[in-house]
Amino acid sequence: MEKGTVKKKKQVLLYYCVEMEDVARKIASESDSIILHSINWRSFADGFPNLFINNAHDIRGQHVAFLASFSSPAVIFEQLSVIFALPRLFVASFTLVLPFFPTGTFERMEEEGDVATAFTMARLISNIPISRGGPTSLVIYDIHALQERFYFGDNVLPLFETGIPLLKQRLQQLPESEKIVIAFPDDGAWKRFHNQLVDYPTVICTKVREGDKRIVRLKEGNPDGCHVVIVDDLVQSGGTLIECQKVLAAHGASKVSAYVTHGIFPKRSWERFLHKNDDKAFTYFWTTDSCPHTVKAVANQAPFEVISLAGSIADGLQI
């Protein structure tokens, strides 16, 4: 390629699951080179999937991607059926975008009999058929345990992305007068993210056991007079974030906000963070659209703001 010439973007045909339709449309709006294609998601009378890939003949020799959401065991089988079928349609290459790897918190066997479902999921994905272009490219955001990158076999090439650059863009939009400090709720979050946030002062919290309770304490750093943003990869019930907020406020933080890439919030636990009456413990709560059910639930409800992964995914599809 001659010096100064711009590399032409490859055309990608993007299929998607029902839950991810809104995200898929945002991805397509980011680039003229991404074209949406649909699947008929139907079921037989017994509840098992009756699926049809539209335009199957037209995708031969094309770069194809699938945007997945394994939000519950009920939807995984039908999506895996499509994911296993697409590479076999003589496509030039196949990319699976799975923003949230849902079994990521179940990666250890602490006693005999524990089942590490993260390893099971990785084995399933690793058996995706090889396309004409070679192994499947697998795009995942902020996987929970870093060692899980080694769970995948040679049939897939995992690309581990992060939502932190999107958070940094949002922080740069805050008033310049605010002194931002990044807080990590535990050492695990610090190890995962601190190298990406070196431009900010940091605070590290830690959990200590007192009897039957686990108490959050300030380990190092000074939040006094600052807008402190707690950063982690995911949130479930939100208990740890709430305890961190209390500790940071007690040590003089002027504001406390939170960012998580994956807002899971089972059993509507996001309601704990809503601005009610005078209870505005969190100024902002940022999350991405990796968990589509949460996006719909928290839309336009303070303190929540959803930062879309669409632009980042569109870039990833060009790799």
Short mmCIF file of N, CA and C in Angstrom, two decimals, residues 25-182:
data_model
loop_
_atom_site.label_atom_id
_atom_site.label_comp_id
_atom_site.label_asym_id
_atom_site.label_seq_id
_atom_site.Cartn_x
_atom_site.Cartn_y
_atom_site.Cartn_z
N ARG A 25 -28.11 -1.86 15.49
CA ARG A 25 -28.45 -0.71 14.64
C ARG A 25 -27.49 0.46 14.91
N LYS A 26 -27.10 0.63 16.16
CA LYS A 26 -26.12 1.68 16.47
C LYS A 26 -24.77 1.38 15.83
N ILE A 27 -24.38 0.10 15.86
CA ILE A 27 -23.11 -0.30 15.24
C ILE A 27 -23.14 0.01 13.75
N ALA A 28 -24.24 -0.36 13.11
CA ALA A 28 -24.36 -0.12 11.67
C ALA A 28 -24.34 1.37 11.34
N SER A 29 -24.88 2.18 12.25
CA SER A 29 -24.89 3.63 12.02
C SER A 29 -23.50 4.24 12.15
N GLU A 30 -22.58 3.50 12.76
CA GLU A 30 -21.21 3.99 12.94
C GLU A 30 -20.38 3.87 11.67
N SER A 31 -20.80 2.98 10.75
CA SER A 31 -19.97 2.73 9.58
C SER A 31 -20.81 2.24 8.41
N ASP A 32 -20.55 2.81 7.23
CA ASP A 32 -21.24 2.37 6.02
C ASP A 32 -20.80 0.97 5.59
N SER A 33 -19.69 0.49 6.17
CA SER A 33 -19.17 -0.82 5.78
C SER A 33 -19.83 -1.96 6.55
N ILE A 34 -20.70 -1.64 7.50
CA ILE A 34 -21.39 -2.68 8.28
C ILE A 34 -22.85 -2.72 7.83
N ILE A 35 -23.27 -3.87 7.37
CA ILE A 35 -24.62 -4.05 6.84
C ILE A 35 -25.36 -5.09 7.68
N LEU A 36 -26.52 -4.72 8.16
CA LEU A 36 -27.29 -5.61 9.01
C LEU A 36 -28.01 -6.67 8.19
N HIS A 37 -27.98 -7.89 8.71
CA HIS A 37 -28.74 -9.00 8.16
C HIS A 37 -29.52 -9.65 9.30
N SER A 38 -30.65 -10.23 9.00
CA SER A 38 -31.54 -10.72 10.07
C SER A 38 -31.68 -12.23 10.07
N ILE A 39 -32.19 -12.72 11.18
CA ILE A 39 -32.49 -14.14 11.38
C ILE A 39 -33.93 -14.25 11.84
N ASN A 40 -34.62 -15.24 11.37
CA ASN A 40 -35.98 -15.51 11.85
C ASN A 40 -35.87 -16.37 13.11
N TRP A 41 -36.18 -15.75 14.24
CA TRP A 41 -36.10 -16.44 15.53
C TRP A 41 -37.50 -16.99 15.86
N ARG A 42 -37.73 -18.22 15.48
CA ARG A 42 -39.04 -18.83 15.72
C ARG A 42 -38.86 -20.06 16.61
N SER A 43 -39.97 -20.58 17.10
CA SER A 43 -39.93 -21.78 17.94
C SER A 43 -40.99 -22.78 17.47
N PHE A 44 -40.67 -24.04 17.64
CA PHE A 44 -41.66 -25.08 17.43
C PHE A 44 -42.62 -25.12 18.62
N ALA A 45 -43.68 -25.89 18.49
CA ALA A 45 -44.69 -25.97 19.54
C ALA A 45 -44.11 -26.45 20.87
N ASP A 46 -43.03 -27.27 20.80
CA ASP A 46 -42.44 -27.78 22.05
C ASP A 46 -41.44 -26.81 22.66
N GLY A 47 -41.27 -25.64 22.03
CA GLY A 47 -40.41 -24.61 22.61
C GLY A 47 -39.00 -24.60 22.06
N PHE A 48 -38.60 -25.65 21.33
CA PHE A 48 -37.25 -25.68 20.77
C PHE A 48 -37.17 -24.75 19.55
N PRO A 49 -35.95 -24.23 19.26
CA PRO A 49 -35.82 -23.22 18.21
C PRO A 49 -36.15 -23.74 16.82
N ASN A 50 -36.76 -22.88 16.03
CA ASN A 50 -37.00 -23.10 14.61
C ASN A 50 -36.42 -21.88 13.91
N LEU A 51 -35.18 -22.00 13.46
CA LEU A 51 -34.39 -20.83 13.06
C LEU A 51 -34.15 -20.82 11.56
N PHE A 52 -34.02 -19.61 11.01
CA PHE A 52 -33.72 -19.46 9.60
C PHE A 52 -32.81 -18.26 9.39
N ILE A 53 -31.67 -18.49 8.72
CA ILE A 53 -30.71 -17.43 8.42
C ILE A 53 -31.08 -16.82 7.08
N ASN A 54 -31.52 -15.60 7.11
CA ASN A 54 -31.91 -14.93 5.86
C ASN A 54 -30.68 -14.60 5.01
N ASN A 55 -30.88 -14.62 3.69
CA ASN A 55 -29.81 -14.27 2.74
C ASN A 55 -28.60 -15.20 2.82
N ALA A 56 -28.84 -16.47 3.15
CA ALA A 56 -27.73 -17.41 3.33
C ALA A 56 -26.87 -17.54 2.08
N HIS A 57 -27.48 -17.56 0.91
CA HIS A 57 -26.70 -17.68 -0.33
C HIS A 57 -25.86 -16.44 -0.58
N ASP A 58 -26.37 -15.29 -0.19
CA ASP A 58 -25.69 -14.03 -0.49
C ASP A 58 -24.45 -13.79 0.36
N ILE A 59 -24.29 -14.54 1.45
CA ILE A 59 -23.16 -14.26 2.35
C ILE A 59 -21.92 -15.08 2.01
N ARG A 60 -22.00 -15.92 0.97
CA ARG A 60 -20.82 -16.69 0.56
C ARG A 60 -19.70 -15.73 0.16
N GLY A 61 -18.51 -15.99 0.69
CA GLY A 61 -17.36 -15.15 0.38
C GLY A 61 -17.34 -13.81 1.07
N GLN A 62 -18.28 -13.57 2.00
CA GLN A 62 -18.36 -12.30 2.70
C GLN A 62 -17.82 -12.42 4.13
N HIS A 63 -17.42 -11.28 4.69
CA HIS A 63 -17.02 -11.23 6.10
C HIS A 63 -18.31 -11.11 6.93
N VAL A 64 -18.50 -12.06 7.84
CA VAL A 64 -19.76 -12.15 8.58
C VAL A 64 -19.47 -12.07 10.07
N ALA A 65 -20.36 -11.40 10.80
CA ALA A 65 -20.24 -11.29 12.26
C ALA A 65 -21.60 -11.55 12.89
N PHE A 66 -21.56 -11.98 14.15
CA PHE A 66 -22.80 -12.19 14.91
C PHE A 66 -22.66 -11.50 16.26
N LEU A 67 -23.65 -10.67 16.60
CA LEU A 67 -23.68 -9.96 17.88
C LEU A 67 -24.57 -10.72 18.84
N ALA A 68 -23.98 -11.27 19.90
CA ALA A 68 -24.69 -12.17 20.80
C ALA A 68 -24.93 -11.54 22.16
N SER A 69 -25.91 -12.08 22.87
CA SER A 69 -26.15 -11.75 24.27
C SER A 69 -26.60 -13.01 24.99
N PHE A 70 -25.71 -13.58 25.78
CA PHE A 70 -26.04 -14.79 26.54
C PHE A 70 -26.60 -14.39 27.90
N SER A 71 -27.69 -13.63 27.88
CA SER A 71 -28.23 -13.04 29.10
C SER A 71 -28.89 -14.06 30.02
N SER A 72 -29.29 -15.20 29.48
CA SER A 72 -29.89 -16.25 30.30
C SER A 72 -29.67 -17.59 29.61
N PRO A 73 -29.67 -18.70 30.38
CA PRO A 73 -29.48 -20.01 29.76
C PRO A 73 -30.52 -20.29 28.67
N ALA A 74 -31.70 -19.68 28.77
CA ALA A 74 -32.78 -19.97 27.83
C ALA A 74 -32.45 -19.52 26.41
N VAL A 75 -31.63 -18.48 26.26
CA VAL A 75 -31.36 -17.95 24.91
C VAL A 75 -30.02 -18.41 24.35
N ILE A 76 -29.24 -19.11 25.15
CA ILE A 76 -27.90 -19.49 24.70
C ILE A 76 -27.96 -20.54 23.60
N PHE A 77 -28.82 -21.55 23.74
CA PHE A 77 -28.84 -22.66 22.78
C PHE A 77 -29.21 -22.18 21.38
N GLU A 78 -30.24 -21.34 21.28
CA GLU A 78 -30.65 -20.90 19.95
C GLU A 78 -29.57 -20.06 19.29
N GLN A 79 -28.87 -19.25 20.08
CA GLN A 79 -27.80 -18.44 19.50
C GLN A 79 -26.59 -19.29 19.12
N LEU A 80 -26.25 -20.27 19.94
CA LEU A 80 -25.15 -21.17 19.58
C LEU A 80 -25.46 -21.92 18.29
N SER A 81 -26.72 -22.27 18.09
CA SER A 81 -27.11 -22.97 16.86
C SER A 81 -26.81 -22.11 15.64
N VAL A 82 -27.11 -20.83 15.72
CA VAL A 82 -26.81 -19.91 14.61
C VAL A 82 -25.30 -19.69 14.49
N ILE A 83 -24.64 -19.52 15.62
CA ILE A 83 -23.19 -19.26 15.63
C ILE A 83 -22.42 -20.43 15.00
N PHE A 84 -22.89 -21.65 15.23
CA PHE A 84 -22.23 -22.82 14.65
C PHE A 84 -22.56 -22.96 13.17
N ALA A 85 -23.70 -22.40 12.74
CA ALA A 85 -24.11 -22.55 11.34
C ALA A 85 -23.45 -21.53 10.42
N LEU A 86 -23.27 -20.29 10.87
CA LEU A 86 -22.79 -19.22 9.99
C LEU A 86 -21.41 -19.50 9.36
N PRO A 87 -20.42 -19.98 10.12
CA PRO A 87 -19.11 -20.20 9.49
C PRO A 87 -19.13 -21.27 8.40
N ARG A 88 -20.14 -22.13 8.41
CA ARG A 88 -20.21 -23.23 7.45
C ARG A 88 -20.88 -22.82 6.13
N LEU A 89 -21.28 -21.55 6.04
CA LEU A 89 -21.94 -21.08 4.83
C LEU A 89 -20.94 -20.46 3.86
N PHE A 90 -19.71 -20.95 3.87
CA PHE A 90 -18.66 -20.53 2.95
C PHE A 90 -18.36 -19.03 3.05
N VAL A 91 -18.36 -18.54 4.30
CA VAL A 91 -18.06 -17.12 4.51
C VAL A 91 -16.55 -16.92 4.50
N ALA A 92 -16.12 -15.70 4.16
CA ALA A 92 -14.69 -15.40 4.10
C ALA A 92 -14.06 -15.37 5.49
N SER A 93 -14.81 -14.90 6.47
CA SER A 93 -14.35 -14.90 7.86
C SER A 93 -15.56 -14.78 8.77
N PHE A 94 -15.38 -15.18 10.03
CA PHE A 94 -16.49 -15.11 10.98
C PHE A 94 -16.01 -14.50 12.29
N THR A 95 -16.79 -13.54 12.79
CA THR A 95 -16.49 -12.88 14.06
C THR A 95 -17.69 -13.01 14.99
N LEU A 96 -17.45 -13.44 16.19
CA LEU A 96 -18.49 -13.48 17.23
C LEU A 96 -18.23 -12.37 18.22
N VAL A 97 -19.20 -11.47 18.37
CA VAL A 97 -19.10 -10.40 19.36
C VAL A 97 -20.00 -10.76 20.53
N LEU A 98 -19.38 -11.06 21.65
CA LEU A 98 -20.10 -11.40 22.89
C LEU A 98 -19.64 -10.41 23.95
N PRO A 99 -20.24 -9.21 23.99
CA PRO A 99 -19.71 -8.16 24.87
C PRO A 99 -19.55 -8.60 26.33
N PHE A 100 -20.53 -9.35 26.83
CA PHE A 100 -20.47 -9.79 28.22
C PHE A 100 -20.37 -11.31 28.26
N PHE A 101 -19.29 -11.81 28.84
CA PHE A 101 -19.08 -13.25 29.03
C PHE A 101 -19.73 -13.63 30.36
N PRO A 102 -20.95 -14.16 30.35
CA PRO A 102 -21.78 -14.18 31.55
C PRO A 102 -21.33 -15.14 32.65
N THR A 103 -20.59 -16.18 32.28
CA THR A 103 -20.16 -17.14 33.30
C THR A 103 -18.81 -16.77 33.91
N GLY A 104 -18.33 -15.58 33.60
CA GLY A 104 -16.99 -15.18 33.99
C GLY A 104 -16.71 -15.18 35.48
N THR A 105 -17.75 -15.04 36.30
CA THR A 105 -17.54 -15.04 37.74
C THR A 105 -17.48 -16.45 38.33
N PHE A 106 -17.68 -17.45 37.49
CA PHE A 106 -17.67 -18.84 37.97
C PHE A 106 -16.51 -19.58 37.34
N GLU A 107 -15.30 -19.11 37.65
CA GLU A 107 -14.14 -19.66 36.98
C GLU A 107 -13.29 -20.55 37.87
N ARG A 108 -13.62 -20.66 39.17
CA ARG A 108 -12.77 -21.42 40.10
C ARG A 108 -13.48 -22.64 40.65
N MET A 109 -12.68 -23.65 40.94
CA MET A 109 -13.17 -24.82 41.68
C MET A 109 -12.49 -24.79 43.05
N GLU A 110 -13.21 -24.28 44.05
CA GLU A 110 -12.61 -24.12 45.37
C GLU A 110 -12.67 -25.39 46.19
N GLU A 111 -13.61 -26.27 45.86
CA GLU A 111 -13.64 -27.58 46.50
C GLU A 111 -14.16 -28.61 45.50
N GLU A 112 -13.83 -29.86 45.74
CA GLU A 112 -14.23 -30.93 44.84
C GLU A 112 -15.74 -30.94 44.67
N GLY A 113 -16.17 -30.91 43.44
CA GLY A 113 -17.60 -30.87 43.15
C GLY A 113 -18.06 -29.56 42.55
N ASP A 114 -17.30 -28.47 42.76
CA ASP A 114 -17.62 -27.20 42.12
C ASP A 114 -17.50 -27.35 40.60
N VAL A 115 -18.40 -26.71 39.88
CA VAL A 115 -18.37 -26.74 38.42
C VAL A 115 -17.99 -25.35 37.90
N ALA A 116 -16.86 -25.28 37.21
CA ALA A 116 -16.39 -24.00 36.67
C ALA A 116 -17.09 -23.76 35.33
N THR A 117 -18.25 -23.11 35.38
CA THR A 117 -19.05 -22.95 34.16
C THR A 117 -18.39 -22.02 33.15
N ALA A 118 -17.48 -21.15 33.59
CA ALA A 118 -16.75 -20.30 32.64
C ALA A 118 -15.93 -21.17 31.69
N PHE A 119 -15.32 -22.24 32.22
CA PHE A 119 -14.54 -23.14 31.39
C PHE A 119 -15.44 -23.90 30.43
N THR A 120 -16.62 -24.30 30.92
CA THR A 120 -17.58 -25.00 30.05
C THR A 120 -18.00 -24.11 28.88
N MET A 121 -18.32 -22.85 29.16
CA MET A 121 -18.73 -21.93 28.12
C MET A 121 -17.59 -21.70 27.12
N ALA A 122 -16.38 -21.58 27.62
CA ALA A 122 -15.23 -21.39 26.73
C ALA A 122 -15.03 -22.60 25.83
N ARG A 123 -15.25 -23.78 26.35
CA ARG A 123 -15.11 -24.99 25.53
C ARG A 123 -16.17 -25.04 24.44
N LEU A 124 -17.40 -24.65 24.78
CA LEU A 124 -18.46 -24.61 23.77
C LEU A 124 -18.10 -23.65 22.63
N ILE A 125 -17.70 -22.43 23.02
CA ILE A 125 -17.35 -21.43 22.01
C ILE A 125 -16.15 -21.87 21.18
N SER A 126 -15.22 -22.58 21.81
CA SER A 126 -14.02 -23.02 21.12
C SER A 126 -14.30 -24.08 20.06
N ASN A 127 -15.50 -24.63 20.06
CA ASN A 127 -15.86 -25.63 19.06
C ASN A 127 -16.65 -25.06 17.89
N ILE A 128 -16.69 -23.72 17.78
CA ILE A 128 -17.29 -23.11 16.60
C ILE A 128 -16.50 -23.58 15.37
N PRO A 129 -17.18 -24.04 14.32
CA PRO A 129 -16.45 -24.51 13.13
C PRO A 129 -15.56 -23.43 12.54
N ILE A 130 -14.43 -23.84 12.01
CA ILE A 130 -13.53 -22.91 11.33
C ILE A 130 -14.15 -22.52 10.00
N SER A 131 -14.10 -21.24 9.68
CA SER A 131 -14.61 -20.77 8.39
C SER A 131 -13.52 -20.87 7.34
N ARG A 132 -13.83 -20.49 6.12
CA ARG A 132 -12.82 -20.51 5.05
C ARG A 132 -11.66 -19.58 5.38
N GLY A 133 -11.94 -18.56 6.19
CA GLY A 133 -10.89 -17.61 6.55
C GLY A 133 -10.06 -18.02 7.75
N GLY A 134 -10.41 -19.15 8.38
CA GLY A 134 -9.65 -19.61 9.53
C GLY A 134 -10.47 -19.55 10.81
N PRO A 135 -9.80 -19.48 11.96
CA PRO A 135 -10.50 -19.48 13.25
C PRO A 135 -11.45 -18.30 13.41
N THR A 136 -12.44 -18.46 14.26
CA THR A 136 -13.38 -17.39 14.59
C THR A 136 -12.70 -16.33 15.44
N SER A 137 -12.95 -15.06 15.12
CA SER A 137 -12.52 -13.96 15.98
C SER A 137 -13.60 -13.77 17.05
N LEU A 138 -13.20 -13.73 18.30
CA LEU A 138 -14.13 -13.61 19.42
C LEU A 138 -13.85 -12.31 20.16
N VAL A 139 -14.83 -11.40 20.18
CA VAL A 139 -14.67 -10.09 20.82
C VAL A 139 -15.43 -10.07 22.13
N ILE A 140 -14.73 -9.86 23.23
CA ILE A 140 -15.33 -9.82 24.57
C ILE A 140 -14.83 -8.57 25.29
N TYR A 141 -15.69 -7.94 26.07
CA TYR A 141 -15.32 -6.73 26.82
C TYR A 141 -15.15 -7.05 28.31
N ASP A 142 -14.02 -6.60 28.84
CA ASP A 142 -13.75 -6.67 30.28
C ASP A 142 -14.19 -7.98 30.90
N ILE A 143 -13.54 -9.06 30.46
CA ILE A 143 -13.82 -10.37 31.02
C ILE A 143 -13.45 -10.35 32.50
N HIS A 144 -14.21 -11.07 33.33
CA HIS A 144 -14.09 -10.90 34.78
C HIS A 144 -12.74 -11.37 35.33
N ALA A 145 -12.29 -12.54 34.92
CA ALA A 145 -11.03 -13.08 35.43
C ALA A 145 -10.03 -13.17 34.28
N LEU A 146 -8.89 -12.52 34.42
CA LEU A 146 -7.95 -12.43 33.32
C LEU A 146 -7.47 -13.79 32.85
N GLN A 147 -7.42 -14.78 33.75
CA GLN A 147 -6.93 -16.10 33.34
C GLN A 147 -7.88 -16.80 32.36
N GLU A 148 -9.11 -16.29 32.24
CA GLU A 148 -10.07 -16.93 31.36
C GLU A 148 -9.70 -16.80 29.89
N ARG A 149 -8.78 -15.92 29.58
CA ARG A 149 -8.33 -15.80 28.19
C ARG A 149 -7.62 -17.07 27.75
N PHE A 150 -7.15 -17.86 28.72
CA PHE A 150 -6.45 -19.10 28.38
C PHE A 150 -7.39 -20.31 28.34
N TYR A 151 -8.68 -20.09 28.55
CA TYR A 151 -9.64 -21.18 28.53
C TYR A 151 -10.06 -21.56 27.11
N PHE A 152 -9.80 -20.68 26.15
CA PHE A 152 -10.30 -20.88 24.79
C PHE A 152 -9.31 -21.69 23.97
N GLY A 153 -9.86 -22.58 23.12
CA GLY A 153 -9.03 -23.41 22.26
C GLY A 153 -8.58 -22.69 21.01
N ASP A 154 -7.87 -23.41 20.14
CA ASP A 154 -7.26 -22.80 18.97
C ASP A 154 -8.24 -22.49 17.84
N ASN A 155 -9.48 -22.93 17.96
CA ASN A 155 -10.47 -22.63 16.92
C ASN A 155 -10.99 -21.20 16.99
N VAL A 156 -10.68 -20.50 18.08
CA VAL A 156 -11.10 -19.10 18.22
C VAL A 156 -9.90 -18.24 18.57
N LEU A 157 -9.94 -17.00 18.11
CA LEU A 157 -8.92 -16.01 18.44
C LEU A 157 -9.56 -14.94 19.29
N PRO A 158 -9.41 -15.01 20.61
CA PRO A 158 -10.09 -14.04 21.49
C PRO A 158 -9.45 -12.66 21.40
N LEU A 159 -10.30 -11.66 21.26
CA LEU A 159 -9.88 -10.26 21.29
C LEU A 159 -10.54 -9.62 22.50
N PHE A 160 -9.74 -9.34 23.52
CA PHE A 160 -10.29 -8.82 24.77
C PHE A 160 -10.23 -7.30 24.77
N GLU A 161 -11.40 -6.71 24.67
CA GLU A 161 -11.52 -5.25 24.63
C GLU A 161 -11.94 -4.72 26.00
N THR A 162 -11.97 -3.40 26.13
CA THR A 162 -12.35 -2.79 27.40
C THR A 162 -13.20 -1.55 27.16
N GLY A 163 -14.06 -1.25 28.11
CA GLY A 163 -14.89 -0.05 28.03
C GLY A 163 -14.25 1.17 28.66
N ILE A 164 -13.06 1.02 29.23
CA ILE A 164 -12.43 2.12 29.96
C ILE A 164 -12.18 3.36 29.08
N PRO A 165 -11.76 3.22 27.81
CA PRO A 165 -11.60 4.44 27.00
C PRO A 165 -12.90 5.24 26.88
N LEU A 166 -14.04 4.57 26.88
CA LEU A 166 -15.32 5.28 26.82
C LEU A 166 -15.59 6.03 28.12
N LEU A 167 -15.21 5.43 29.24
CA LEU A 167 -15.33 6.13 30.53
C LEU A 167 -14.45 7.37 30.53
N LYS A 168 -13.22 7.24 30.06
CA LYS A 168 -12.30 8.38 30.06
C LYS A 168 -12.83 9.53 29.21
N GLN A 169 -13.46 9.20 28.09
CA GLN A 169 -14.08 10.24 27.27
C GLN A 169 -15.17 10.97 28.04
N ARG A 170 -15.95 10.21 28.80
CA ARG A 170 -17.04 10.82 29.58
C ARG A 170 -16.48 11.69 30.71
N LEU A 171 -15.44 11.24 31.36
CA LEU A 171 -14.84 12.01 32.45
C LEU A 171 -14.29 13.33 31.94
N GLN A 172 -13.78 13.33 30.70
CA GLN A 172 -13.23 14.56 30.14
C GLN A 172 -14.31 15.60 29.86
N GLN A 173 -15.56 15.15 29.84
CA GLN A 173 -16.68 16.07 29.60
C GLN A 173 -17.17 16.73 30.89
N LEU A 174 -16.70 16.26 32.03
CA LEU A 174 -17.12 16.85 33.31
C LEU A 174 -16.44 18.21 33.49
N PRO A 175 -16.99 19.06 34.34
CA PRO A 175 -16.38 20.38 34.55
C PRO A 175 -14.92 20.29 34.96
N GLU A 176 -14.09 21.17 34.39
CA GLU A 176 -12.65 21.13 34.68
C GLU A 176 -12.35 21.40 36.15
N SER A 177 -13.29 22.04 36.81
CA SER A 177 -13.05 22.39 38.22
C SER A 177 -13.10 21.17 39.13
N GLU A 178 -13.69 20.09 38.65
CA GLU A 178 -13.80 18.90 39.48
C GLU A 178 -12.49 18.11 39.47
N LYS A 179 -12.02 17.79 40.65
CA LYS A 179 -10.84 16.94 40.77
C LYS A 179 -11.31 15.49 40.82
N ILE A 180 -10.98 14.74 39.77
CA ILE A 180 -11.43 13.36 39.66
C ILE A 180 -10.40 12.41 40.29
N VAL A 181 -10.89 11.53 41.11
CA VAL A 181 -10.08 10.46 41.67
C VAL A 181 -10.75 9.14 41.34
N ILE A 182 -9.97 8.14 40.92
CA ILE A 182 -10.50 6.82 40.60
C ILE A 182 -10.36 5.92 41.82
#
